[in-house]
Coordinates of C-alpha atoms in Angstrom, one line a residue:
M1 CA 0.0 0.0 0.0
K2 CA 1.4 3.4 -1.0
Y3 CA 0.6 6.6 0.9
D4 CA 1.6 10.2 0.3
V5 CA 2.4 10.6 4.0
V6 CA 2.8 8.2 7.0
I7 CA 2.5 9.7 10.4
I8 CA 3.9 7.7 13.3
G9 CA 2.2 8.6 16.6
G10 CA -1.5 9.5 17.3
G11 CA -0.9 12.0 20.1
P12 CA -1.5 15.8 19.7
A13 CA 1.4 16.1 17.3
G14 CA 0.3 13.3 15.0
L15 CA -3.3 14.3 15.1
S16 CA -2.5 17.9 14.4
A17 CA -0.4 16.9 11.4
A18 CA -3.2 14.7 10.0
C19 CA -5.8 17.4 10.4
A20 CA -3.7 19.8 8.4
F21 CA -3.5 17.7 5.3
E22 CA -6.2 18.4 2.7
R23 CA -5.0 16.6 -0.4
K24 CA -2.5 14.1 0.7
K25 CA -3.4 10.4 1.4
C26 CA -2.2 9.8 4.9
L27 CA -1.8 6.8 7.2
L28 CA -1.8 7.7 11.0
I29 CA -0.2 4.9 13.1
E30 CA -0.9 4.6 16.8
R31 CA 0.4 1.8 19.0
E32 CA -2.4 2.2 21.6
G33 CA -6.0 1.4 21.2
R34 CA -7.1 5.0 21.4
L35 CA -5.9 8.2 19.9
G36 CA -4.8 11.1 22.1
G37 CA -1.4 10.1 23.4
I38 CA -0.5 11.3 26.9
L39 CA -3.4 13.8 26.9
K40 CA -5.8 11.0 27.8
Q41 CA -4.6 11.0 31.4
C42 CA -4.0 14.7 31.8
V43 CA -7.3 15.7 33.5
H44 CA -6.0 19.1 34.7
D45 CA -6.8 22.2 32.7
G46 CA -4.5 24.7 31.0
F47 CA -4.4 23.2 27.5
G48 CA -5.3 25.1 24.4
V49 CA -5.1 28.6 25.8
I50 CA -3.2 29.8 22.7
R51 CA -4.8 27.6 20.1
Y52 CA -8.5 27.8 21.3
G53 CA -8.4 30.8 23.6
E54 CA -9.8 28.8 26.6
K55 CA -8.5 26.4 29.2
L56 CA -9.2 22.8 28.3
T57 CA -8.3 19.6 30.0
G58 CA -6.0 17.2 28.1
P59 CA -8.8 14.9 27.0
E60 CA -10.9 17.9 25.8
Y61 CA -7.9 19.1 23.7
A62 CA -7.4 15.7 22.3
E63 CA -11.1 15.2 21.6
R64 CA -11.2 18.3 19.4
L65 CA -8.4 17.0 17.2
I66 CA -9.9 13.5 17.2
D67 CA -13.3 14.8 16.1
Q68 CA -11.7 16.7 13.3
V69 CA -9.4 13.9 12.0
L70 CA -12.3 11.4 12.0
T71 CA -14.1 13.6 9.4
K72 CA -11.2 13.5 7.0
Q73 CA -11.6 11.1 4.1
N74 CA -7.9 11.3 3.2
V75 CA -6.7 10.0 6.5
E76 CA -6.6 6.3 7.4
I77 CA -6.1 5.4 11.1
A78 CA -4.3 2.3 12.3
L79 CA -4.7 1.6 16.0
K80 CA -2.8 -1.0 18.1
T81 CA -0.2 -1.0 15.3
F82 CA 3.5 -1.1 15.8
V83 CA 6.3 -0.1 13.4
V84 CA 8.7 -3.0 13.3
S85 CA 11.2 -1.4 11.0
I86 CA 11.7 1.3 8.4
E87 CA 13.9 0.8 5.3
K88 CA 14.9 3.6 2.9
E89 CA 15.4 2.9 -0.8
G90 CA 16.2 6.1 -2.7
D91 CA 13.4 8.6 -1.9
L92 CA 11.1 5.8 -0.8
F93 CA 10.5 4.5 2.8
R94 CA 9.2 1.0 3.4
L95 CA 7.6 0.4 6.8
T96 CA 6.9 -3.0 8.2
L97 CA 3.9 -2.9 10.6
T98 CA 2.4 -5.4 12.9
S99 CA -1.0 -5.5 14.6
A100 CA -3.5 -8.1 15.8
S101 CA -4.5 -8.7 12.1
G102 CA -0.9 -9.6 11.2
M103 CA 2.0 -7.9 9.5
R104 CA 1.9 -5.7 6.4
T105 CA 4.2 -3.4 4.5
V106 CA 3.4 0.2 3.4
E107 CA 5.4 2.7 1.4
T108 CA 5.7 6.5 1.4
D109 CA 8.1 9.2 0.4
R110 CA 7.2 11.4 3.4
L111 CA 7.4 10.4 7.0
I112 CA 6.3 12.5 10.0
M113 CA 7.8 11.3 13.3
A114 CA 5.4 12.2 16.1
N115 CA 6.5 9.6 18.6
G116 CA 6.4 11.9 21.6
C117 CA 8.7 11.3 24.6
R118 CA 9.0 9.0 27.6
E119 CA 9.9 9.4 31.3
R120 CA 13.3 8.6 32.8
T121 CA 12.8 5.6 35.0
P122 CA 14.1 5.0 38.6
R123 CA 16.7 2.7 37.2
Q124 CA 18.1 5.5 35.0
V125 CA 18.4 7.7 38.1
G126 CA 20.5 5.1 39.9
I127 CA 18.6 4.7 43.1
H128 CA 20.0 2.0 45.3
G129 CA 17.8 -0.8 46.8
T130 CA 15.3 -3.3 45.6
R131 CA 12.5 -2.7 43.2
P132 CA 9.4 -3.0 45.4
A133 CA 5.9 -1.9 44.6
G134 CA 5.5 1.8 45.1
L135 CA 8.5 2.9 43.1
M136 CA 7.1 4.4 39.9
T137 CA 7.3 7.4 37.5
A138 CA 5.0 10.3 37.8
G139 CA 3.3 9.3 34.6
V140 CA 2.5 5.9 35.9
A141 CA 1.0 7.4 39.1
Q142 CA -1.0 9.7 36.9
N143 CA -2.3 6.7 34.9
F144 CA -3.3 4.9 38.2
V145 CA -5.3 7.9 39.5
N146 CA -6.8 9.5 36.4
L147 CA -7.5 6.5 34.1
M148 CA -7.7 3.5 36.5
G149 CA -9.3 5.3 39.4
L150 CA -6.8 3.8 41.9
L151 CA -4.8 5.6 44.6
P152 CA -1.3 4.2 44.4
T153 CA 0.0 5.7 47.7
K154 CA -1.1 7.1 51.0
R155 CA 2.2 8.8 51.9
C156 CA 4.8 9.5 49.2
V157 CA 8.0 11.3 48.3
I158 CA 8.4 12.8 44.9
L159 CA 11.9 12.9 43.4
G160 CA 12.4 15.6 40.8
S161 CA 10.5 18.9 40.2
G162 CA 9.4 18.1 36.6
D163 CA 6.0 19.4 35.7
I164 CA 4.3 16.0 35.8
G165 CA 5.6 15.4 39.3
L166 CA 4.4 18.8 40.4
I167 CA 1.0 18.2 38.9
M168 CA 0.8 14.8 40.6
A169 CA 1.8 16.3 44.0
R170 CA -1.4 18.4 43.8
R171 CA -3.5 15.6 42.4
L172 CA -2.5 13.1 45.0
T173 CA -3.1 15.7 47.8
L174 CA -6.6 16.3 46.4
E175 CA -7.3 12.5 46.5
G176 CA -6.3 12.3 50.1
A177 CA -2.7 11.2 50.0
E178 CA 0.1 12.9 51.9
V179 CA 3.0 14.2 49.9
V180 CA 5.9 14.5 52.3
G181 CA 7.8 16.8 49.9
V182 CA 9.3 17.3 46.4
Y183 CA 13.0 16.7 46.3
E184 CA 15.1 18.3 43.6
A185 CA 18.9 17.6 43.2
K186 CA 19.5 20.9 41.3
Q187 CA 19.6 24.2 43.0
A188 CA 16.6 25.4 41.0
P189 CA 13.3 23.7 40.2
S190 CA 12.9 22.0 36.8
G191 CA 9.2 22.8 36.4
L192 CA 7.3 25.9 35.3
A193 CA 7.0 28.7 37.8
R194 CA 3.2 28.5 37.6
N195 CA 3.2 24.8 38.5
I196 CA 5.4 25.5 41.5
S197 CA 2.9 28.1 42.7
Q198 CA -0.3 26.3 41.9
C199 CA 0.7 22.8 42.7
L200 CA 3.0 23.1 45.6
N201 CA 2.7 26.6 47.3
D202 CA -1.1 26.6 47.1
F203 CA -1.3 23.3 48.9
G204 CA 1.6 23.7 51.4
I205 CA 3.7 21.0 49.8
P206 CA 7.4 21.7 50.5
L207 CA 10.1 21.8 47.8
Y208 CA 13.6 20.8 48.9
L209 CA 16.4 21.9 46.5
G210 CA 19.9 20.3 46.5
K211 CA 18.5 17.0 47.8
T212 CA 18.0 13.6 46.2
V213 CA 16.8 10.1 47.0
T214 CA 19.8 7.8 47.5
R215 CA 18.1 4.6 48.7
V216 CA 14.7 2.9 48.8
F217 CA 13.7 0.5 51.6
G218 CA 11.2 -2.3 51.4
D219 CA 10.9 -5.8 49.9
E220 CA 7.4 -6.3 48.5
R221 CA 6.3 -2.7 49.1
V222 CA 8.2 0.6 49.7
T223 CA 8.5 1.2 53.4
G224 CA 10.7 4.3 53.3
C225 CA 13.6 6.1 51.5
E226 CA 16.8 7.8 52.2
I227 CA 17.3 11.5 51.4
A228 CA 20.7 13.2 51.1
S229 CA 22.0 16.6 50.2
V230 CA 24.2 16.7 47.0
D231 CA 27.3 18.7 46.3
E232 CA 28.1 20.8 43.2
G233 CA 28.9 17.7 41.2
M234 CA 25.4 16.3 42.1
Q235 CA 27.0 13.6 44.3
P236 CA 25.4 12.7 47.7
V237 CA 27.2 14.3 50.7
A238 CA 28.1 11.8 53.4
G239 CA 26.5 12.5 56.8
T240 CA 23.5 14.3 55.4
E241 CA 21.3 11.2 55.1
E242 CA 17.8 11.3 56.4
R243 CA 15.3 8.4 56.4
I244 CA 11.7 9.1 55.6
A245 CA 8.8 6.7 56.1
C246 CA 6.6 6.4 53.0
D247 CA 4.9 3.8 50.9
A248 CA 5.8 5.2 47.5
V249 CA 8.7 7.1 45.7
I250 CA 7.4 8.8 42.6
V251 CA 10.1 9.9 40.1
S252 CA 9.8 12.9 37.9
V253 CA 13.3 13.6 36.6
G254 CA 12.7 14.6 33.0
L255 CA 11.5 13.3 29.7
I256 CA 13.4 11.7 26.8
P257 CA 12.2 12.2 23.2
E258 CA 11.6 8.9 21.5
N259 CA 13.8 8.8 18.4
E260 CA 14.9 5.2 18.0
L261 CA 13.1 4.8 14.7
S262 CA 14.6 8.1 13.4
E263 CA 18.0 6.9 14.4
T264 CA 17.7 3.7 12.3
L265 CA 17.3 6.0 9.3
G266 CA 20.5 7.9 10.2
V267 CA 18.7 11.1 11.2
P268 CA 21.3 13.3 13.0
M269 CA 20.3 14.3 16.6
D270 CA 20.9 17.5 18.6
G271 CA 22.7 16.7 21.8
A272 CA 20.9 19.5 23.7
T273 CA 17.3 18.7 22.7
K274 CA 17.8 14.9 22.3
G275 CA 15.7 15.3 19.2
A276 CA 16.5 15.6 15.5
T277 CA 18.1 18.6 13.9
V278 CA 15.6 20.3 11.6
D279 CA 15.0 23.2 9.4
Q280 CA 12.2 25.8 9.7
N281 CA 9.7 23.3 8.1
M282 CA 10.6 20.6 10.7
Q283 CA 12.4 18.5 8.0
T284 CA 15.4 16.6 9.3
E285 CA 18.7 16.2 7.5
V286 CA 17.3 13.0 5.9
K287 CA 15.1 14.2 3.0
G288 CA 11.5 13.3 3.5
V289 CA 11.7 12.7 7.2
Y290 CA 10.0 15.3 9.5
S291 CA 10.2 15.5 13.3
V292 CA 7.4 17.2 15.3
G293 CA 6.1 17.6 18.8
N294 CA 7.8 16.2 21.8
C295 CA 10.1 13.9 19.9
L296 CA 11.7 17.0 18.4
H297 CA 12.1 18.7 21.8
V298 CA 10.1 18.6 25.0
H299 CA 7.5 21.4 24.8
D300 CA 6.0 23.3 27.7
L301 CA 2.7 23.9 25.9
V302 CA 0.7 21.4 23.8
D303 CA -0.3 24.4 21.6
Y304 CA 3.2 24.5 20.3
V305 CA 3.3 20.7 19.8
S306 CA 0.4 21.2 17.4
E307 CA 2.1 24.1 15.8
T308 CA 5.2 22.2 14.8
A309 CA 3.1 19.4 13.4
E310 CA 1.1 21.8 11.2
T311 CA 4.2 23.5 10.0
A312 CA 5.5 20.2 8.7
A313 CA 2.2 19.3 7.1
R314 CA 1.9 22.6 5.3
A315 CA 5.4 22.2 3.9
I316 CA 4.6 18.8 2.6
E317 CA 1.4 20.1 1.0
R318 CA 3.3 22.9 -0.8
E319 CA 5.6 20.3 -2.5
R320 CA 8.4 22.8 -3.1
S321 CA 11.8 21.4 -3.9
G322 CA 14.4 21.8 -1.3
G323 CA 17.1 24.5 -1.6
K324 CA 20.4 25.1 0.1
R325 CA 20.4 24.4 3.8
I326 CA 21.9 27.2 6.0
A327 CA 23.1 26.1 9.4
I328 CA 22.1 28.5 12.3
G329 CA 24.8 29.5 14.7
R330 CA 23.7 29.5 18.3
K331 CA 25.4 31.1 21.3
G332 CA 24.1 31.5 24.9
F333 CA 21.2 29.0 24.5
L334 CA 20.5 25.8 26.2
Y335 CA 19.0 24.9 22.9
F336 CA 17.5 26.6 19.8
V337 CA 15.1 25.0 17.3
P338 CA 15.3 25.0 14.2
Q339 CA 19.0 24.4 13.7
A340 CA 18.9 25.2 10.0
I341 CA 17.0 27.1 7.3
D342 CA 16.1 25.6 3.9
T343 CA 16.3 28.5 1.5
G344 CA 14.3 26.6 -1.1
D345 CA 11.1 26.8 0.9
Y346 CA 11.6 29.9 3.1
D347 CA 9.1 32.8 3.0
G348 CA 11.1 35.3 5.0
T349 CA 9.4 34.5 8.4
L350 CA 11.2 32.4 10.9
T351 CA 9.6 30.8 14.0
A352 CA 12.0 29.4 16.6
Y353 CA 11.7 27.9 20.1
F354 CA 14.6 28.2 22.6
R355 CA 15.6 27.9 26.2
S356 CA 18.2 30.1 27.9
A357 CA 21.4 28.4 29.1
K358 CA 20.9 29.9 32.6
E359 CA 18.5 32.0 34.6
T360 CA 18.8 35.6 33.5
L361 CA 17.0 38.7 34.7
R362 CA 17.7 40.7 31.6
A363 CA 19.0 39.5 28.3
T364 CA 19.4 40.6 24.7
L365 CA 18.9 38.3 21.7
K366 CA 20.8 39.4 18.6
V367 CA 20.3 38.2 15.0
I368 CA 23.6 38.4 13.1
V369 CA 23.8 37.8 9.3
N370 CA 27.2 37.7 7.7
G371 CA 28.8 39.3 10.8
E372 CA 26.4 42.2 10.8
E373 CA 23.7 42.6 13.4
R374 CA 20.3 42.7 11.7
M375 CA 18.0 43.0 14.8
R376 CA 17.8 42.5 18.5
R377 CA 15.1 41.7 21.1
R378 CA 15.2 42.1 24.9
Y379 CA 13.9 39.5 27.3
H380 CA 13.3 39.6 31.0
N381 CA 13.4 36.8 33.6
L382 CA 14.6 34.0 31.3
K383 CA 14.7 30.5 33.0
P384 CA 15.9 27.3 31.4
P385 CA 12.7 25.3 32.4
E386 CA 10.6 27.9 30.5
A387 CA 10.8 27.8 26.7
E388 CA 10.4 30.9 24.6
K389 CA 8.9 31.3 21.1
L390 CA 10.4 33.8 18.7
T391 CA 8.9 34.8 15.3
I392 CA 10.8 37.3 13.2
E393 CA 10.9 38.6 9.6
L394 CA 14.4 37.8 8.3
S395 CA 15.4 37.9 4.6
L396 CA 18.2 35.6 3.6
A397 CA 20.2 34.6 0.6
P398 CA 21.4 31.0 0.0
D399 CA 25.1 31.9 1.0
D400 CA 24.3 33.9 4.1
R401 CA 25.8 33.1 7.5
V402 CA 23.2 33.3 10.3
E403 CA 23.8 33.4 14.0
F404 CA 21.6 34.0 17.0
E405 CA 23.3 35.2 20.2
L406 CA 21.7 35.5 23.7
E407 CA 23.7 37.8 26.0
E408 CA 23.0 38.6 29.6
E409 CA 22.7 42.3 30.4
R410 CA 24.9 43.2 33.3
D411 CA 24.5 46.2 35.6
E412 CA 27.3 48.8 35.1

């Protein structure tokens, strides 16, 4: 079976891409039995403020996209379907798929990778001890409470101040569990400031910085954990250990974009984002492969997840031939996306997403072309956990050198 486009992943990115196609024959592949991705278990509101102008829950946001995609005659949906392998022959991609109905092969010359991301597990953190019940990621705890209707803990410790962990601290408290505290090894929280305020401060849940879980106690079930302070090298400091009684340790220490399939195609990755390097149309360095949503980089807002997917879909619909690829120089950023500009399909408007390398009260972003400053923009209160979106008008020639620099403004 030949398709114009194959989209891998039926979460908000994959759904948004599918909704944006008008003429192309698309196959949307989802490994679960329902569309929506992680949004299905995100019952808190705050989704869709930019896109729809109102605060929606995760399921409500997903439902709007699902309702739209189900009306499209050009989109075929394959649920409970896994991609076994992808082979590239010239400009053609051959995908081997497996599902309850058996295995089949499909072909396309355009792939949209919308695989999303996964949580770092307790094993990846390196916590000592056995693996008793009650040691879980924040996403697993969220699944227990929001989808299964089960309370996985009565008294817990949360390791890491990622947004899912902060949201679960509030959710578990509302369900009657006691959250002893949120422990973060870094000296600054990893989650958004609004989640620190709304999920911890509003409920009197303490946040401890510079501390981590070093050991878990319990055989069949967690009975407690050991907390220790860490030094500048993030190593536990001897003599600072403290034992806390609890029946669960919930880990929220970051997300990893899922790019194993892209890597099998030789797609180059950005060490900072852990996602593919792309141009302004979200096309990777492998022609015909696009990366969108949280497998490109972990977004703060689902609105921007949808936006990257629609950008890729519109580029594929235009069917313009690729031109010269200009690499974007970057200085002072934790990361900056896109990493290049394709001059063959560039309309003079560049949209970028970036995080600052450090917390900065005042900073200036400079756009430099061929060594000459073209424009600058000032920012206040930049923080690495909070991504920024930048849209500018920037005319370019195929041989131009482009750099973006983020400089901290210092008091004289």
